Structure formats: C-alpha cells, structure tokens
Amino acid sequence: MKERKKFEVIKALSEIMEKFNIFRNILFTVVDIKLPKRGGYLKVYLSIFPEEKKSEFISYFQKIRSTIKNELKKQVFLRHLPSKISFYTSKEFEEAEKVFKILEKIKNEEKSK
C-alpha cells in the first residue's frame, strides 16, 4: 500500500473510531495499519491510554467492526476492500514505557551512589 493511501486510511479510521467511541475517558491513536494487496484482513494497531482499559476498548471495536468497515468504504476508495477489520494494541508504546522505567531505575541508582 502506498504511503499516501496508508495515511488516508489511518486518518479516516481515526475519525470513524472517534465518532463511534463511547469511552470518553480513554485516549487512543491509530498507530499503524497492515493491509494485504488483495483485500484480506485490515489489521489496525492502536495505542491506548490508560493501559487498564485497552481490552475493553478493543473488544468494543471488534464488535462494531462491520460498521467501521462500511464507514471506511464511504470515506476512502480501496481497490480491494478488506473482508474484515481486526484491532490490536501497538507494542511500541509498551516497549517505550519499559525502556523509560529502566532508564529511571539506572538514574536513581546513580544518584544514590
């Protein structure tokens, strides 16, 4: 998928998900998408805060994925439409948080010496 089209799909998905979002106390970002050239599954990777709510958030959007797919069809032209949409949490945020905690621990150990 070309970068321009990918960005267009990410932007449209963000707007659609914001429209159908019933969780006002959860912040989310569409981080990345994966779509095979011939349709298949559209994989949507999300960054969700707070972490404790991510399974509830993902579960809700999995339930309304056909609605989201229909809205996406209206907003973005894709030659081969995905047969299904699946939502996943992005591991990047979690990994960055682990690195940050390790760096904080090292910093605190050096201060205590």
PDB file of C-alpha atoms in Angstrom:
ATOM      1  CA  MET A   1       0.000   0.000   0.000  1.00  0.00           C
ATOM      2  CA  LYS A   2       1.386   3.383  -0.930  1.00  0.00           C
ATOM      3  CA  GLU A   3       2.239   5.731   1.925  1.00  0.00           C
ATOM      4  CA  ARG A   4      -0.266   8.359   0.814  1.00  0.00           C
ATOM      5  CA  LYS A   5      -3.125   5.851   0.718  1.00  0.00           C
ATOM      6  CA  LYS A   6      -1.998   4.351   4.030  1.00  0.00           C
ATOM      7  CA  PHE A   7      -2.048   7.790   5.664  1.00  0.00           C
ATOM      8  CA  GLU A   8      -5.507   8.426   4.192  1.00  0.00           C
ATOM      9  CA  VAL A   9      -6.837   5.154   5.665  1.00  0.00           C
ATOM     10  CA  ILE A  10      -5.265   5.871   9.081  1.00  0.00           C
ATOM     11  CA  LYS A  11      -6.790   9.354   9.130  1.00  0.00           C
ATOM     12  CA  ALA A  12     -10.233   8.053   8.119  1.00  0.00           C
ATOM     13  CA  LEU A  13     -10.093   5.247  10.701  1.00  0.00           C
ATOM     14  CA  SER A  14      -9.155   7.728  13.428  1.00  0.00           C
ATOM     15  CA  GLU A  15     -12.122   9.934  12.565  1.00  0.00           C
ATOM     16  CA  ILE A  16     -14.537   6.990  12.322  1.00  0.00           C
ATOM     17  CA  MET A  17     -13.384   5.488  15.607  1.00  0.00           C
ATOM     18  CA  GLU A  18     -13.667   8.871  17.314  1.00  0.00           C
ATOM     19  CA  LYS A  19     -17.237   9.137  16.015  1.00  0.00           C
ATOM     20  CA  PHE A  20     -18.215   5.730  17.456  1.00  0.00           C
ATOM     21  CA  ASN A  21     -16.108   5.958  20.615  1.00  0.00           C
ATOM     22  CA  ILE A  22     -18.280   5.524  23.716  1.00  0.00           C
ATOM     23  CA  PHE A  23     -15.291   5.721  26.086  1.00  0.00           C
ATOM     24  CA  ARG A  24     -14.754   9.412  26.805  1.00  0.00           C
ATOM     25  CA  ASN A  25     -12.041   8.739  29.383  1.00  0.00           C
ATOM     26  CA  ILE A  26      -9.803   6.752  27.012  1.00  0.00           C
ATOM     27  CA  LEU A  27      -7.243   8.278  24.681  1.00  0.00           C
ATOM     28  CA  PHE A  28      -6.314   6.326  21.577  1.00  0.00           C
ATOM     29  CA  THR A  29      -4.260   6.727  18.437  1.00  0.00           C
ATOM     30  CA  VAL A  30      -4.225   4.659  15.275  1.00  0.00           C
ATOM     31  CA  VAL A  31      -0.503   3.920  15.108  1.00  0.00           C
ATOM     32  CA  ASP A  32      -0.298   1.705  12.021  1.00  0.00           C
ATOM     33  CA  ILE A  33      -2.307  -0.468   9.656  1.00  0.00           C
ATOM     34  CA  LYS A  34      -1.486  -3.590   7.665  1.00  0.00           C
ATOM     35  CA  LEU A  35      -3.491  -4.445   4.559  1.00  0.00           C
ATOM     36  CA  PRO A  36      -2.536  -7.123   2.040  1.00  0.00           C
ATOM     37  CA  LYS A  37      -2.652  -6.080  -1.620  1.00  0.00           C
ATOM     38  CA  ARG A  38      -5.693  -8.265  -2.347  1.00  0.00           C
ATOM     39  CA  GLY A  39      -8.040  -7.385   0.490  1.00  0.00           C
ATOM     40  CA  GLY A  40      -7.890  -9.901   3.298  1.00  0.00           C
ATOM     41  CA  TYR A  41      -7.770  -8.614   6.853  1.00  0.00           C
ATOM     42  CA  LEU A  42      -7.134  -4.989   7.673  1.00  0.00           C
ATOM     43  CA  LYS A  43      -5.066  -5.013  10.860  1.00  0.00           C
ATOM     44  CA  VAL A  44      -5.342  -1.811  12.868  1.00  0.00           C
ATOM     45  CA  TYR A  45      -2.699  -1.158  15.541  1.00  0.00           C
ATOM     46  CA  LEU A  46      -3.712   1.185  18.352  1.00  0.00           C
ATOM     47  CA  SER A  47      -2.002   2.956  21.193  1.00  0.00           C
ATOM     48  CA  ILE A  48      -4.455   3.144  24.111  1.00  0.00           C
ATOM     49  CA  PHE A  49      -4.263   5.044  27.394  1.00  0.00           C
ATOM     50  CA  PRO A  50      -4.915   4.107  30.167  1.00  0.00           C
ATOM     51  CA  GLU A  51      -3.490   0.617  29.747  1.00  0.00           C
ATOM     52  CA  GLU A  52      -6.070  -0.955  32.077  1.00  0.00           C
ATOM     53  CA  LYS A  53      -8.894  -0.156  29.652  1.00  0.00           C
ATOM     54  CA  LYS A  54      -7.308  -1.494  26.467  1.00  0.00           C
ATOM     55  CA  SER A  55      -9.018  -4.914  26.419  1.00  0.00           C
ATOM     56  CA  GLU A  56     -12.451  -3.345  26.966  1.00  0.00           C
ATOM     57  CA  PHE A  57     -11.754  -0.760  24.251  1.00  0.00           C
ATOM     58  CA  ILE A  58     -10.503  -3.340  21.720  1.00  0.00           C
ATOM     59  CA  SER A  59     -13.430  -5.645  22.487  1.00  0.00           C
ATOM     60  CA  TYR A  60     -15.957  -2.880  21.815  1.00  0.00           C
ATOM     61  CA  PHE A  61     -14.437  -2.003  18.442  1.00  0.00           C
ATOM     62  CA  GLN A  62     -14.186  -5.684  17.477  1.00  0.00           C
ATOM     63  CA  LYS A  63     -17.965  -5.891  17.993  1.00  0.00           C
ATOM     64  CA  ILE A  64     -18.709  -2.937  15.695  1.00  0.00           C
ATOM     65  CA  ARG A  65     -16.033  -3.645  13.080  1.00  0.00           C
ATOM     66  CA  SER A  66     -18.560  -4.190  10.262  1.00  0.00           C
ATOM     67  CA  THR A  67     -19.966  -0.704  10.924  1.00  0.00           C
ATOM     68  CA  ILE A  68     -16.460   0.735  10.841  1.00  0.00           C
ATOM     69  CA  LYS A  69     -15.718  -1.121   7.602  1.00  0.00           C
ATOM     70  CA  ASN A  70     -18.859   0.337   5.994  1.00  0.00           C
ATOM     71  CA  GLU A  71     -17.933   3.851   7.118  1.00  0.00           C
ATOM     72  CA  LEU A  72     -14.404   3.363   5.790  1.00  0.00           C
ATOM     73  CA  LYS A  73     -15.822   2.338   2.390  1.00  0.00           C
ATOM     74  CA  LYS A  74     -17.689   5.658   2.244  1.00  0.00           C
ATOM     75  CA  GLN A  75     -14.615   7.741   3.039  1.00  0.00           C
ATOM     76  CA  VAL A  76     -11.711   6.008   1.272  1.00  0.00           C
ATOM     77  CA  PHE A  77     -11.537   4.290  -2.094  1.00  0.00           C
ATOM     78  CA  LEU A  78      -9.698   0.979  -1.859  1.00  0.00           C
ATOM     79  CA  ARG A  79      -9.466  -1.205  -4.938  1.00  0.00           C
ATOM     80  CA  HIS A  80      -9.590  -4.369  -2.838  1.00  0.00           C
ATOM     81  CA  LEU A  81     -11.671  -3.883   0.265  1.00  0.00           C
ATOM     82  CA  PRO A  82     -10.725  -5.827   3.369  1.00  0.00           C
ATOM     83  CA  SER A  83     -13.060  -8.680   4.232  1.00  0.00           C
ATOM     84  CA  LYS A  84     -12.587  -7.992   7.961  1.00  0.00           C
ATOM     85  CA  ILE A  85     -11.030  -5.467  10.288  1.00  0.00           C
ATOM     86  CA  SER A  86      -9.120  -6.564  13.387  1.00  0.00           C
ATOM     87  CA  PHE A  87      -7.842  -4.317  16.154  1.00  0.00           C
ATOM     88  CA  TYR A  88      -4.613  -4.825  18.093  1.00  0.00           C
ATOM     89  CA  THR A  89      -2.625  -2.862  20.626  1.00  0.00           C
ATOM     90  CA  SER A  90       0.673  -1.484  19.471  1.00  0.00           C
ATOM     91  CA  LYS A  91       3.636  -2.918  21.346  1.00  0.00           C
ATOM     92  CA  GLU A  92       5.752   0.177  20.651  1.00  0.00           C
ATOM     93  CA  PHE A  93       4.216   2.193  23.481  1.00  0.00           C
ATOM     94  CA  GLU A  94       4.623  -0.665  25.948  1.00  0.00           C
ATOM     95  CA  GLU A  95       8.248  -1.179  24.919  1.00  0.00           C
ATOM     96  CA  ALA A  96       8.991   2.536  25.184  1.00  0.00           C
ATOM     97  CA  GLU A  97       7.474   2.578  28.664  1.00  0.00           C
ATOM     98  CA  LYS A  98       9.695  -0.364  29.736  1.00  0.00           C
ATOM     99  CA  VAL A  99      12.807   1.409  28.427  1.00  0.00           C
ATOM    100  CA  PHE A 100      11.806   4.589  30.245  1.00  0.00           C
ATOM    101  CA  LYS A 101      11.376   2.682  33.539  1.00  0.00           C
ATOM    102  CA  ILE A 102      14.780   1.017  33.124  1.00  0.00           C
ATOM    103  CA  LEU A 103      16.426   4.383  32.453  1.00  0.00           C
ATOM    104  CA  GLU A 104      14.712   5.886  35.508  1.00  0.00           C
ATOM    105  CA  LYS A 105      15.937   2.985  37.646  1.00  0.00           C
ATOM    106  CA  ILE A 106      19.528   3.453  36.414  1.00  0.00           C
ATOM    107  CA  LYS A 107      19.309   7.191  37.032  1.00  0.00           C
ATOM    108  CA  ASN A 108      18.047   6.664  40.592  1.00  0.00           C
ATOM    109  CA  GLU A 109      20.784   4.090  41.312  1.00  0.00           C
ATOM    110  CA  GLU A 110      23.467   6.519  40.140  1.00  0.00           C
ATOM    111  CA  LYS A 111      22.053   9.275  42.351  1.00  0.00           C
ATOM    112  CA  SER A 112      22.111   7.028  45.422  1.00  0.00           C
ATOM    113  CA  LYS A 113      25.839   6.212  44.982  1.00  0.00           C
TER     114      LYS A 113
END
